[in-house]
Amino acid sequence: MPDTRIPLRGDYITLDNLLKVAGIAHSGGAAKLMVADGLVQVDGAVETRKTAKIRAGQVVQVGAERIHVITGLPGEDELPEQGG
């Protein structure tokens, strides 16, 4: 599966919300279960904090699916503004 690039607005997005927005989890609850079960890696390390702050430049992986979080460009509205 190809890597997904998600533009970020604001300083960060929480891990559970990122999984939902990227379409890997169908709900926030499902995303939290994935994290709790140790299925999610951030920058190559298992992440167990459901609301870890994910910033531009980080890579989140669930199985073979990778999400590259990039700096959002002006006018991009794909992610809700969260932090900062």
Coordinates of C-alpha atoms in Angstrom, one line a residue:
M1 CA 0.0 0.0 0.0
P2 CA 1.4 3.5 -0.9
D3 CA 2.3 5.9 1.9
T4 CA -0.3 8.5 2.8
R5 CA 0.7 12.2 3.2
I6 CA -1.4 14.2 5.6
P7 CA -1.0 18.0 5.7
L8 CA -1.1 19.4 9.2
R9 CA -2.7 22.7 10.3
G10 CA -1.6 24.0 13.6
D11 CA 1.3 22.6 15.7
Y12 CA 0.1 19.0 16.1
I13 CA -2.7 16.4 15.9
T14 CA -3.4 13.7 18.4
L15 CA -2.5 10.2 17.4
D16 CA -6.0 8.8 17.8
N17 CA -7.5 11.7 15.6
L18 CA -4.8 11.2 13.0
L19 CA -5.6 7.5 12.6
K20 CA -9.3 8.4 12.2
V21 CA -8.7 11.2 9.7
A22 CA -6.3 9.1 7.6
G23 CA -9.0 6.4 7.4
I24 CA -7.0 3.7 9.2
A25 CA -9.6 3.6 12.1
H26 CA -13.3 4.0 11.5
S27 CA -13.8 5.8 14.9
G28 CA -11.8 7.4 17.7
G29 CA -12.6 4.4 19.9
A30 CA -11.2 2.0 17.3
A31 CA -8.0 4.2 17.0
K32 CA -7.5 4.2 20.8
L33 CA -7.8 0.4 20.8
M34 CA -5.2 0.1 18.0
V35 CA -2.8 2.2 20.1
A36 CA -3.6 0.3 23.3
D37 CA -3.0 -3.0 21.5
G38 CA 0.5 -1.9 20.5
L39 CA -0.3 -1.8 16.8
V40 CA 0.9 1.7 16.1
Q41 CA 4.4 3.0 15.7
V42 CA 5.6 6.6 15.6
D43 CA 9.0 7.1 14.0
G44 CA 9.7 3.4 14.3
A45 CA 8.8 2.9 18.0
V46 CA 5.6 1.5 19.4
E47 CA 3.5 4.3 20.8
T48 CA 1.1 3.6 23.7
R49 CA -0.1 7.1 24.3
K50 CA -3.5 7.4 22.6
T51 CA -3.3 11.2 22.5
A52 CA 0.4 11.6 21.7
K53 CA 1.0 14.8 19.9
I54 CA 2.0 14.1 16.3
R55 CA 3.9 16.9 14.6
A56 CA 4.9 17.6 11.0
G57 CA 7.9 15.4 9.9
Q58 CA 6.8 12.4 11.9
V59 CA 5.8 9.1 10.4
V60 CA 3.1 6.9 11.9
Q61 CA 2.8 3.2 10.8
V62 CA 0.1 0.7 11.4
G63 CA 0.9 -2.6 9.7
A64 CA 1.9 -1.9 6.2
E65 CA 0.2 1.5 6.1
R66 CA 2.4 4.6 6.7
I67 CA 1.3 8.1 7.3
H68 CA 3.7 11.0 6.7
V69 CA 2.6 14.1 8.5
I70 CA 3.7 17.1 6.6
T71 CA 3.4 20.9 7.1
G72 CA 0.1 22.1 5.7
L73 CA 0.0 24.6 3.0
P74 CA -2.2 27.7 3.2
G75 CA -5.8 26.9 2.2
E76 CA -5.5 23.1 3.0
D77 CA -8.4 22.1 5.2
E78 CA -7.9 18.4 5.4
L79 CA -7.2 18.3 9.1
P80 CA -8.9 20.2 11.9
E81 CA -6.6 22.7 13.7
Q82 CA -5.7 21.2 17.1
G83 CA -2.6 22.5 18.8
G84 CA -0.8 25.8 19.1

